[in-house]
PDB file of C-alpha atoms in Angstrom:
ATOM      1  CA  UNK A   3      30.733 226.790 108.569  1.00  0.00           C
ATOM      2  CA  UNK A   4      27.684 229.104 108.935  1.00  0.00           C
ATOM      3  CA  UNK A   5      25.164 229.197 111.808  1.00  0.00           C
ATOM      4  CA  UNK A   6      22.524 227.435 109.676  1.00  0.00           C
ATOM      5  CA  UNK A   7      24.649 224.321 109.131  1.00  0.00           C
ATOM      6  CA  UNK A   8      24.127 222.984 112.678  1.00  0.00           C
ATOM      7  CA  UNK A   9      23.259 219.273 112.558  1.00  0.00           C
ATOM      8  CA  UNK A  10      21.060 219.202 115.680  1.00  0.00           C
ATOM      9  CA  UNK A  11      17.352 219.376 114.722  1.00  0.00           C
ATOM     10  CA  UNK A  12      16.231 221.670 117.529  1.00  0.00           C
ATOM     11  CA  UNK A  13      19.231 223.702 118.718  1.00  0.00           C
ATOM     12  CA  UNK A  14      21.377 226.437 117.222  1.00  0.00           C
ATOM     13  CA  UNK A  15      25.108 226.444 117.824  1.00  0.00           C
ATOM     14  CA  UNK A  16      26.141 228.451 120.882  1.00  0.00           C
ATOM     15  CA  UNK A  17      28.657 230.281 118.644  1.00  0.00           C
ATOM     16  CA  UNK A  18      25.810 232.224 117.024  1.00  0.00           C
ATOM     17  CA  UNK A  19      25.264 234.188 120.227  1.00  0.00           C
ATOM     18  CA  UNK A  20      21.771 232.849 121.085  1.00  0.00           C
ATOM     19  CA  UNK A  21      21.593 230.155 123.835  1.00  0.00           C
ATOM     20  CA  UNK A  22      20.686 226.626 122.737  1.00  0.00           C
ATOM     21  CA  UNK A  23      16.948 226.047 123.277  1.00  0.00           C
ATOM     22  CA  UNK A  24      14.580 223.138 122.693  1.00  0.00           C
ATOM     23  CA  UNK A  25      11.288 223.948 120.934  1.00  0.00           C
ATOM     24  CA  UNK A  26       8.084 223.725 122.987  1.00  0.00           C
ATOM     25  CA  UNK A  27       7.061 220.320 121.558  1.00  0.00           C
ATOM     26  CA  UNK A  28      10.013 218.676 123.385  1.00  0.00           C
ATOM     27  CA  UNK A  29       9.093 220.116 126.805  1.00  0.00           C
ATOM     28  CA  UNK A  30       7.579 217.701 129.307  1.00  0.00           C
ATOM     29  CA  UNK A  31       6.646 217.930 133.016  1.00  0.00           C
ATOM     30  CA  UNK A  32       9.598 217.169 135.273  1.00  0.00           C
ATOM     31  CA  UNK A  33       7.764 216.938 138.593  1.00  0.00           C
ATOM     32  CA  UNK A  34       6.384 213.375 138.572  1.00  0.00           C
ATOM     33  CA  UNK A  35       9.570 211.337 138.106  1.00  0.00           C
ATOM     34  CA  UNK A  36      10.014 210.569 141.841  1.00  0.00           C
ATOM     35  CA  UNK A  37       6.395 209.336 142.252  1.00  0.00           C
ATOM     36  CA  UNK A  38       6.744 207.373 139.024  1.00  0.00           C
ATOM     37  CA  UNK A  39       9.934 205.704 140.304  1.00  0.00           C
ATOM     38  CA  UNK A  40       8.259 204.759 143.624  1.00  0.00           C
ATOM     39  CA  UNK A  41       5.295 203.246 141.725  1.00  0.00           C
ATOM     40  CA  UNK A  42       7.550 201.172 139.470  1.00  0.00           C
ATOM     41  CA  UNK A  43      10.358 200.065 141.765  1.00  0.00           C
ATOM     42  CA  UNK A  44       9.042 200.795 145.309  1.00  0.00           C
ATOM     43  CA  UNK A  45      11.074 202.320 148.105  1.00  0.00           C
ATOM     44  CA  UNK A  46      14.264 200.985 149.671  1.00  0.00           C
ATOM     45  CA  UNK A  47      13.747 198.252 152.258  1.00  0.00           C
ATOM     46  CA  UNK A  48      14.766 200.360 155.265  1.00  0.00           C
ATOM     47  CA  UNK A  49      12.727 203.440 154.203  1.00  0.00           C
ATOM     48  CA  UNK A  50      10.389 203.342 157.245  1.00  0.00           C
ATOM     49  CA  UNK A  51      13.329 202.881 159.620  1.00  0.00           C
ATOM     50  CA  UNK A  52      15.170 205.850 158.103  1.00  0.00           C
ATOM     51  CA  UNK A  53      12.036 207.991 158.340  1.00  0.00           C
ATOM     52  CA  UNK A  54      11.578 206.959 161.991  1.00  0.00           C
ATOM     53  CA  UNK A  55      15.162 207.951 162.799  1.00  0.00           C
ATOM     54  CA  UNK A  56      14.752 211.230 160.932  1.00  0.00           C
ATOM     55  CA  UNK A  57      11.598 211.957 162.942  1.00  0.00           C
ATOM     56  CA  UNK A  58      13.463 211.129 166.165  1.00  0.00           C
ATOM     57  CA  UNK A  59      16.205 213.612 165.240  1.00  0.00           C
ATOM     58  CA  UNK A  60      13.654 216.356 164.480  1.00  0.00           C
ATOM     59  CA  UNK A  61      13.373 217.818 168.050  1.00  0.00           C
ATOM     60  CA  UNK A  62      17.163 218.272 168.261  1.00  0.00           C
ATOM     61  CA  UNK A  63      17.182 219.934 164.859  1.00  0.00           C
ATOM     62  CA  UNK A  64      14.366 222.318 165.904  1.00  0.00           C
ATOM     63  CA  UNK A  65      16.170 223.091 169.169  1.00  0.00           C
ATOM     64  CA  UNK A  66      19.395 223.899 167.314  1.00  0.00           C
ATOM     65  CA  UNK A  67      17.540 226.154 164.853  1.00  0.00           C
ATOM     66  CA  UNK A  68      15.774 227.985 167.713  1.00  0.00           C
ATOM     67  CA  UNK A  69      19.145 228.699 169.395  1.00  0.00           C
ATOM     68  CA  UNK A  70      20.794 229.958 166.199  1.00  0.00           C
ATOM     69  CA  UNK A  71      18.057 232.245 164.829  1.00  0.00           C
ATOM     70  CA  UNK A  72      18.096 236.007 165.543  1.00  0.00           C
ATOM     71  CA  UNK A  73      15.812 238.964 164.875  1.00  0.00           C
ATOM     72  CA  UNK A  74      12.681 238.718 162.694  1.00  0.00           C
ATOM     73  CA  UNK A  75      13.446 235.111 161.657  1.00  0.00           C
ATOM     74  CA  UNK A  76      13.490 234.086 165.322  1.00  0.00           C
ATOM     75  CA  UNK A  77      10.121 235.806 165.920  1.00  0.00           C
ATOM     76  CA  UNK A  78       8.503 234.073 162.922  1.00  0.00           C
ATOM     77  CA  UNK A  79       9.955 230.712 163.959  1.00  0.00           C
ATOM     78  CA  UNK A  80       8.653 231.134 167.553  1.00  0.00           C
ATOM     79  CA  UNK A  81       5.189 232.068 166.265  1.00  0.00           C
ATOM     80  CA  UNK A  82       5.105 228.955 164.052  1.00  0.00           C
ATOM     81  CA  UNK A  83       6.204 226.695 166.941  1.00  0.00           C
ATOM     82  CA  UNK A  84       3.593 228.262 169.240  1.00  0.00           C
ATOM     83  CA  UNK A  85       0.819 227.430 166.719  1.00  0.00           C
ATOM     84  CA  UNK A  86       2.081 223.852 166.346  1.00  0.00           C
ATOM     85  CA  UNK A  87       2.190 223.300 170.114  1.00  0.00           C
ATOM     86  CA  UNK A  88      -1.319 224.744 170.565  1.00  0.00           C
ATOM     87  CA  UNK A  89      -2.666 222.364 167.888  1.00  0.00           C
ATOM     88  CA  UNK A  90      -0.905 219.412 169.554  1.00  0.00           C
ATOM     89  CA  UNK A  91      -2.359 220.292 172.978  1.00  0.00           C
ATOM     90  CA  UNK A  92      -5.870 220.534 171.475  1.00  0.00           C
ATOM     91  CA  UNK A  93      -5.440 217.089 169.849  1.00  0.00           C
ATOM     92  CA  UNK A  94      -4.253 215.517 173.125  1.00  0.00           C
ATOM     93  CA  UNK A  95      -7.134 217.125 175.035  1.00  0.00           C
ATOM     94  CA  UNK A  96      -9.645 215.824 172.464  1.00  0.00           C
ATOM     95  CA  UNK A  97      -8.356 212.280 173.003  1.00  0.00           C
ATOM     96  CA  UNK A  98      -8.564 212.586 176.779  1.00  0.00           C
ATOM     97  CA  UNK A  99     -12.258 213.542 176.837  1.00  0.00           C
ATOM     98  CA  UNK A 100     -14.304 211.185 179.004  1.00  0.00           C
ATOM     99  CA  UNK A 101     -18.036 210.759 179.342  1.00  0.00           C
ATOM    100  CA  UNK A 102     -17.985 210.932 183.110  1.00  0.00           C
ATOM    101  CA  UNK A 103     -19.786 212.857 185.807  1.00  0.00           C
ATOM    102  CA  UNK A 104     -17.808 215.649 187.443  1.00  0.00           C
ATOM    103  CA  UNK A 105     -18.561 216.960 190.927  1.00  0.00           C
ATOM    104  CA  UNK A 106     -19.510 220.601 190.922  1.00  0.00           C
ATOM    105  CA  UNK A 107     -18.571 221.919 194.356  1.00  0.00           C
ATOM    106  CA  UNK A 108     -18.587 225.628 193.477  1.00  0.00           C
ATOM    107  CA  UNK A 109     -22.119 225.918 192.115  1.00  0.00           C
ATOM    108  CA  UNK A 110     -24.615 226.820 194.862  1.00  0.00           C
ATOM    109  CA  UNK A 111     -28.218 227.410 193.794  1.00  0.00           C
ATOM    110  CA  UNK A 112     -30.066 230.344 195.369  1.00  0.00           C
ATOM    111  CA  UNK A 113     -32.950 229.591 197.753  1.00  0.00           C
ATOM    112  CA  UNK A 114     -33.616 226.924 200.367  1.00  0.00           C
ATOM    113  CA  UNK A 115     -32.879 223.257 199.660  1.00  0.00           C
ATOM    114  CA  UNK A 116     -35.096 220.521 201.214  1.00  0.00           C
ATOM    115  CA  UNK A 117     -33.493 218.411 203.985  1.00  0.00           C
ATOM    116  CA  UNK A 118     -33.561 215.202 201.938  1.00  0.00           C
ATOM    117  CA  UNK A 119     -31.486 216.907 199.173  1.00  0.00           C
ATOM    118  CA  UNK A 120     -28.856 218.452 201.459  1.00  0.00           C
ATOM    119  CA  UNK A 121     -26.477 215.473 201.343  1.00  0.00           C
ATOM    120  CA  UNK A 122     -26.618 215.172 197.558  1.00  0.00           C
ATOM    121  CA  UNK A 123     -23.743 216.671 195.593  1.00  0.00           C
ATOM    122  CA  UNK A 124     -24.399 218.723 192.502  1.00  0.00           C
ATOM    123  CA  UNK A 125     -23.290 216.858 189.403  1.00  0.00           C
ATOM    124  CA  UNK A 126     -22.202 218.343 186.090  1.00  0.00           C
ATOM    125  CA  UNK A 127     -21.971 216.065 183.075  1.00  0.00           C
ATOM    126  CA  UNK A 128     -18.924 216.465 180.849  1.00  0.00           C
ATOM    127  CA  UNK A 129     -19.048 216.305 177.063  1.00  0.00           C
ATOM    128  CA  UNK A 130     -20.416 212.941 175.917  1.00  0.00           C
ATOM    129  CA  UNK A 131     -19.112 211.507 172.647  1.00  0.00           C
ATOM    130  CA  UNK A 132     -20.626 208.620 170.746  1.00  0.00           C
ATOM    131  CA  UNK A 133     -18.653 205.360 170.636  1.00  0.00           C
ATOM    132  CA  UNK A 134     -18.142 205.595 166.888  1.00  0.00           C
ATOM    133  CA  UNK A 135     -16.541 209.071 167.083  1.00  0.00           C
ATOM    134  CA  UNK A 136     -14.381 207.903 169.998  1.00  0.00           C
ATOM    135  CA  UNK A 137     -13.233 204.882 168.002  1.00  0.00           C
ATOM    136  CA  UNK A 138     -12.352 207.044 164.997  1.00  0.00           C
ATOM    137  CA  UNK A 139     -10.429 209.459 167.187  1.00  0.00           C
ATOM    138  CA  UNK A 140      -8.589 206.577 168.825  1.00  0.00           C
ATOM    139  CA  UNK A 141      -7.605 205.254 165.408  1.00  0.00           C
ATOM    140  CA  UNK A 142      -6.368 208.695 164.329  1.00  0.00           C
ATOM    141  CA  UNK A 143      -4.267 209.130 167.422  1.00  0.00           C
ATOM    142  CA  UNK A 144      -3.077 205.515 167.259  1.00  0.00           C
ATOM    143  CA  UNK A 145      -4.026 205.042 170.905  1.00  0.00           C
ATOM    144  CA  UNK A 146      -5.008 201.390 171.064  1.00  0.00           C
ATOM    145  CA  UNK A 147      -5.333 199.919 174.529  1.00  0.00           C
ATOM    146  CA  UNK A 148      -3.430 196.691 174.005  1.00  0.00           C
ATOM    147  CA  UNK A 149      -3.156 193.744 176.439  1.00  0.00           C
ATOM    148  CA  UNK A 150       0.669 193.683 176.198  1.00  0.00           C
ATOM    149  CA  UNK A 151       1.883 197.308 176.116  1.00  0.00           C
ATOM    150  CA  UNK A 152       5.617 196.466 176.321  1.00  0.00           C
ATOM    151  CA  UNK A 153       7.646 193.614 174.870  1.00  0.00           C
ATOM    152  CA  UNK A 154      11.238 192.484 175.253  1.00  0.00           C
ATOM    153  CA  UNK A 155      13.488 193.687 172.425  1.00  0.00           C
ATOM    154  CA  UNK A 156      14.988 191.033 170.151  1.00  0.00           C
ATOM    155  CA  UNK A 157      18.479 191.032 168.707  1.00  0.00           C
ATOM    156  CA  UNK A 158      19.136 190.532 165.009  1.00  0.00           C
ATOM    157  CA  UNK A 159      20.854 187.205 165.779  1.00  0.00           C
ATOM    158  CA  UNK A 160      17.622 185.920 167.358  1.00  0.00           C
ATOM    159  CA  UNK A 161      15.535 187.020 164.390  1.00  0.00           C
ATOM    160  CA  UNK A 162      17.790 186.078 161.473  1.00  0.00           C
ATOM    161  CA  UNK A 163      20.278 183.385 160.545  1.00  0.00           C
ATOM    162  CA  UNK A 164      23.048 184.304 158.083  1.00  0.00           C
ATOM    163  CA  UNK A 165      22.983 182.222 154.906  1.00  0.00           C
ATOM    164  CA  UNK A 166      26.306 182.171 153.091  1.00  0.00           C
ATOM    165  CA  UNK A 167      26.139 182.121 149.297  1.00  0.00           C
ATOM    166  CA  UNK A 168      28.411 182.221 146.287  1.00  0.00           C
ATOM    167  CA  UNK A 169      30.768 179.612 144.852  1.00  0.00           C
ATOM    168  CA  UNK A 170      33.106 179.711 147.853  1.00  0.00           C
ATOM    169  CA  UNK A 171      30.411 180.689 150.395  1.00  0.00           C
ATOM    170  CA  UNK A 172      32.061 184.047 151.002  1.00  0.00           C
ATOM    171  CA  UNK A 173      29.013 186.244 150.460  1.00  0.00           C
ATOM    172  CA  UNK A 174      26.920 186.779 153.589  1.00  0.00           C
ATOM    173  CA  UNK A 175      24.114 189.132 152.554  1.00  0.00           C
ATOM    174  CA  UNK A 176      21.255 186.613 152.691  1.00  0.00           C
ATOM    175  CA  UNK A 177      19.162 186.088 155.824  1.00  0.00           C
ATOM    176  CA  UNK A 178      16.819 183.272 156.894  1.00  0.00           C
ATOM    177  CA  UNK A 179      13.962 184.428 159.154  1.00  0.00           C
ATOM    178  CA  UNK A 180      13.912 182.273 162.322  1.00  0.00           C
ATOM    179  CA  UNK A 181      10.485 183.443 163.490  1.00  0.00           C
ATOM    180  CA  UNK A 182       6.926 182.691 162.398  1.00  0.00           C
ATOM    181  CA  UNK A 183       5.801 184.830 159.462  1.00  0.00           C
ATOM    182  CA  UNK A 184       2.695 185.518 157.393  1.00  0.00           C
ATOM    183  CA  UNK A 185       2.608 185.913 153.612  1.00  0.00           C
ATOM    184  CA  UNK A 186      -0.517 186.522 151.505  1.00  0.00           C
ATOM    185  CA  UNK A 187      -2.126 184.061 149.091  1.00  0.00           C
ATOM    186  CA  UNK A 188      -0.746 185.853 146.029  1.00  0.00           C
ATOM    187  CA  UNK A 189       2.843 185.820 147.357  1.00  0.00           C
ATOM    188  CA  UNK A 190       5.548 184.708 144.916  1.00  0.00           C
ATOM    189  CA  UNK A 191       9.148 184.237 145.973  1.00  0.00           C
ATOM    190  CA  UNK A 192      11.844 186.206 144.195  1.00  0.00           C
ATOM    191  CA  UNK A 193      14.462 184.259 142.208  1.00  0.00           C
ATOM    192  CA  UNK A 194      17.051 182.798 144.642  1.00  0.00           C
ATOM    193  CA  UNK A 195      19.735 185.053 143.189  1.00  0.00           C
ATOM    194  CA  UNK A 196      17.897 188.204 144.336  1.00  0.00           C
ATOM    195  CA  UNK A 197      16.073 187.012 147.464  1.00  0.00           C
ATOM    196  CA  UNK A 198      17.628 188.601 150.553  1.00  0.00           C
ATOM    197  CA  UNK A 199      15.140 187.588 153.271  1.00  0.00           C
ATOM    198  CA  UNK A 200      14.053 183.940 153.112  1.00  0.00           C
ATOM    199  CA  UNK A 201      10.893 182.995 155.030  1.00  0.00           C
ATOM    200  CA  UNK A 202      10.810 179.192 155.378  1.00  0.00           C
ATOM    201  CA  UNK A 203       7.531 177.528 154.335  1.00  0.00           C
ATOM    202  CA  UNK A 204       7.428 175.535 157.593  1.00  0.00           C
ATOM    203  CA  UNK A 205       7.268 178.774 159.602  1.00  0.00           C
ATOM    204  CA  UNK A 206       4.503 180.409 157.571  1.00  0.00           C
ATOM    205  CA  UNK A 207       1.089 180.621 159.244  1.00  0.00           C
ATOM    206  CA  UNK A 208      -2.300 181.515 157.808  1.00  0.00           C
ATOM    207  CA  UNK A 209      -4.594 181.088 160.838  1.00  0.00           C
ATOM    208  CA  UNK A 210      -4.602 182.255 164.446  1.00  0.00           C
ATOM    209  CA  UNK A 211      -6.509 181.272 167.614  1.00  0.00           C
ATOM    210  CA  UNK A 212      -8.237 184.537 168.538  1.00  0.00           C
ATOM    211  CA  UNK A 213     -10.020 184.987 171.883  1.00  0.00           C
ATOM    212  CA  UNK A 214     -12.888 187.464 172.162  1.00  0.00           C
ATOM    213  CA  UNK A 215     -12.468 189.174 175.582  1.00  0.00           C
ATOM    214  CA  UNK A 216     -16.207 189.862 176.081  1.00  0.00           C
ATOM    215  CA  UNK A 217     -17.624 186.585 174.763  1.00  0.00           C
ATOM    216  CA  UNK A 218     -14.840 184.585 176.514  1.00  0.00           C
ATOM    217  CA  UNK A 219     -14.642 182.320 173.450  1.00  0.00           C
ATOM    218  CA  UNK A 220     -11.789 181.369 171.128  1.00  0.00           C
ATOM    219  CA  UNK A 221     -12.102 181.132 167.332  1.00  0.00           C
ATOM    220  CA  UNK A 222      -9.695 179.887 164.663  1.00  0.00           C
ATOM    221  CA  UNK A 223      -9.612 182.821 162.230  1.00  0.00           C
ATOM    222  CA  UNK A 224      -7.703 183.566 159.047  1.00  0.00           C
ATOM    223  CA  UNK A 225      -4.973 186.206 159.186  1.00  0.00           C
ATOM    224  CA  UNK A 226      -5.492 189.083 156.735  1.00  0.00           C
ATOM    225  CA  UNK A 227      -2.263 191.014 157.343  1.00  0.00           C
ATOM    226  CA  UNK A 228       0.415 191.972 159.860  1.00  0.00           C
ATOM    227  CA  UNK A 229      -0.389 195.512 160.974  1.00  0.00           C
ATOM    228  CA  UNK A 230       2.504 196.296 163.319  1.00  0.00           C
ATOM    229  CA  UNK A 231       5.430 194.400 164.783  1.00  0.00           C
ATOM    230  CA  UNK A 232       6.750 196.307 167.834  1.00  0.00           C
ATOM    231  CA  UNK A 233      10.313 195.095 167.199  1.00  0.00           C
ATOM    232  CA  UNK A 234      10.923 196.936 163.921  1.00  0.00           C
ATOM    233  CA  UNK A 235       9.313 198.318 160.753  1.00  0.00           C
ATOM    234  CA  UNK A 236      11.407 195.832 158.750  1.00  0.00           C
ATOM    235  CA  UNK A 237       9.756 192.901 160.570  1.00  0.00           C
ATOM    236  CA  UNK A 238       6.337 194.449 159.857  1.00  0.00           C
ATOM    237  CA  UNK A 239       7.151 194.586 156.123  1.00  0.00           C
ATOM    238  CA  UNK A 240       8.389 190.996 156.167  1.00  0.00           C
ATOM    239  CA  UNK A 241       5.229 189.853 158.011  1.00  0.00           C
ATOM    240  CA  UNK A 242       7.166 188.439 160.966  1.00  0.00           C
ATOM    241  CA  UNK A 243       4.903 187.536 163.928  1.00  0.00           C
ATOM    242  CA  UNK A 244       6.349 187.713 167.431  1.00  0.00           C
ATOM    243  CA  UNK A 245       4.853 188.322 170.886  1.00  0.00           C
ATOM    244  CA  UNK A 246       3.028 191.665 170.978  1.00  0.00           C
ATOM    245  CA  UNK A 247       2.502 191.903 167.204  1.00  0.00           C
ATOM    246  CA  UNK A 248      -0.775 193.473 166.032  1.00  0.00           C
ATOM    247  CA  UNK A 249      -2.359 191.308 163.325  1.00  0.00           C
ATOM    248  CA  UNK A 250      -5.529 191.800 161.295  1.00  0.00           C
ATOM    249  CA  UNK A 251      -7.911 188.820 161.341  1.00  0.00           C
ATOM    250  CA  UNK A 252     -11.009 187.983 159.296  1.00  0.00           C
ATOM    251  CA  UNK A 253     -14.019 188.199 161.672  1.00  0.00           C
ATOM    252  CA  UNK A 254     -16.781 188.089 159.035  1.00  0.00           C
ATOM    253  CA  UNK A 255     -17.986 184.656 160.237  1.00  0.00           C
ATOM    254  CA  UNK A 256     -18.450 185.964 163.809  1.00  0.00           C
ATOM    255  CA  UNK A 257     -21.304 188.179 162.648  1.00  0.00           C
ATOM    256  CA  UNK A 258     -20.024 191.411 164.221  1.00  0.00           C
ATOM    257  CA  UNK A 259     -21.752 194.562 162.926  1.00  0.00           C
ATOM    258  CA  UNK A 260     -21.155 198.314 163.204  1.00  0.00           C
ATOM    259  CA  UNK A 261     -23.686 200.730 164.712  1.00  0.00           C
ATOM    260  CA  UNK A 262     -24.986 201.449 161.208  1.00  0.00           C
ATOM    261  CA  UNK A 263     -25.584 197.717 160.582  1.00  0.00           C
ATOM    262  CA  UNK A 264     -22.651 196.945 158.286  1.00  0.00           C
ATOM    263  CA  UNK A 265     -20.846 193.615 158.754  1.00  0.00           C
ATOM    264  CA  UNK A 266     -17.292 194.009 160.072  1.00  0.00           C
ATOM    265  CA  UNK A 267     -14.873 192.149 157.791  1.00  0.00           C
ATOM    266  CA  UNK A 268     -11.622 192.425 159.757  1.00  0.00           C
ATOM    267  CA  UNK A 269     -10.466 193.477 163.219  1.00  0.00           C
ATOM    268  CA  UNK A 270      -7.117 193.831 164.961  1.00  0.00           C
ATOM    269  CA  UNK A 271      -5.792 191.335 167.501  1.00  0.00           C
ATOM    270  CA  UNK A 272      -2.593 191.219 169.536  1.00  0.00           C
ATOM    271  CA  UNK A 273      -0.440 188.097 169.677  1.00  0.00           C
ATOM    272  CA  UNK A 274      -0.036 186.984 173.313  1.00  0.00           C
ATOM    273  CA  UNK A 275       2.339 184.001 172.971  1.00  0.00           C
ATOM    274  CA  UNK A 276       5.635 183.124 171.284  1.00  0.00           C
ATOM    275  CA  UNK A 277       4.441 181.385 168.070  1.00  0.00           C
ATOM    276  CA  UNK A 278       7.880 179.977 167.152  1.00  0.00           C
ATOM    277  CA  UNK A 279       8.025 178.130 170.521  1.00  0.00           C
ATOM    278  CA  UNK A 280       4.354 177.044 170.798  1.00  0.00           C
ATOM    279  CA  UNK A 281       3.796 176.152 167.142  1.00  0.00           C
ATOM    280  CA  UNK A 282       0.549 178.149 166.974  1.00  0.00           C
ATOM    281  CA  UNK A 283      -0.557 181.794 167.133  1.00  0.00           C
ATOM    282  CA  UNK A 284      -2.707 182.803 170.134  1.00  0.00           C
ATOM    283  CA  UNK A 285      -4.138 186.324 170.027  1.00  0.00           C
ATOM    284  CA  UNK A 286      -6.581 188.569 171.892  1.00  0.00           C
ATOM    285  CA  UNK A 287      -9.116 190.573 169.897  1.00  0.00           C
ATOM    286  CA  UNK A 288      -8.925 194.355 170.366  1.00  0.00           C
ATOM    287  CA  UNK A 289     -12.510 195.547 170.933  1.00  0.00           C
TER     288      UNK A 289
END
């Protein structure tokens, strides 16, 4: 059997001495397969929770690295950390800027001051930012002033009921959501065989009673989405609404406009009651 009698169309036998190689027409980019997989099949259900835990472990990991490193690597690592901390401090300072008047005790102007001005303090104005820039910065930092800053944690038993399945009811991987939830108009249930989290139709809500804190009026508005459930990222994904949840509501009919004159379509509101007990969603608009 000679080297030329290899049956593969694009590779020589390794016995000939030359390594087996594919011709250039068979080469394809190998770097997009992860993105492609996420687009097609999505991420795993607890992805956000795993990322949150990973982020929480990060300081300990950094601390351990800092203790272990020696020599030039330690110097480079310290320099990098110093830059990161400086950037973080700048960001925090930018979010703490206030448009307030600050007393300037040190500054004394030369020359005589009239008697009627003696009791007046010198005032220095701090940096004034427009409301729009402030709002954008608040959104970036995620610093929303919410009516209910802390909520009581819920156990998994409170949130879910185990639904046994299978011929002999031995499988216990399905869960029924006990709390009020929101699903969009184009929502379609998965086939019962594959549906893990079941949101009962009777506990699905589409509207909320939203109170405007400045107008002191309440409106029945449509829910657009569930932005954040403080209990867990899983509950946010499922659209579960509990006390303290941030929801997005359609405010187009209220006629609210931005400073540039554009109509505001949706705004955030925080749920202030327990919807599963009261049978309705009461929320306070975040303005």
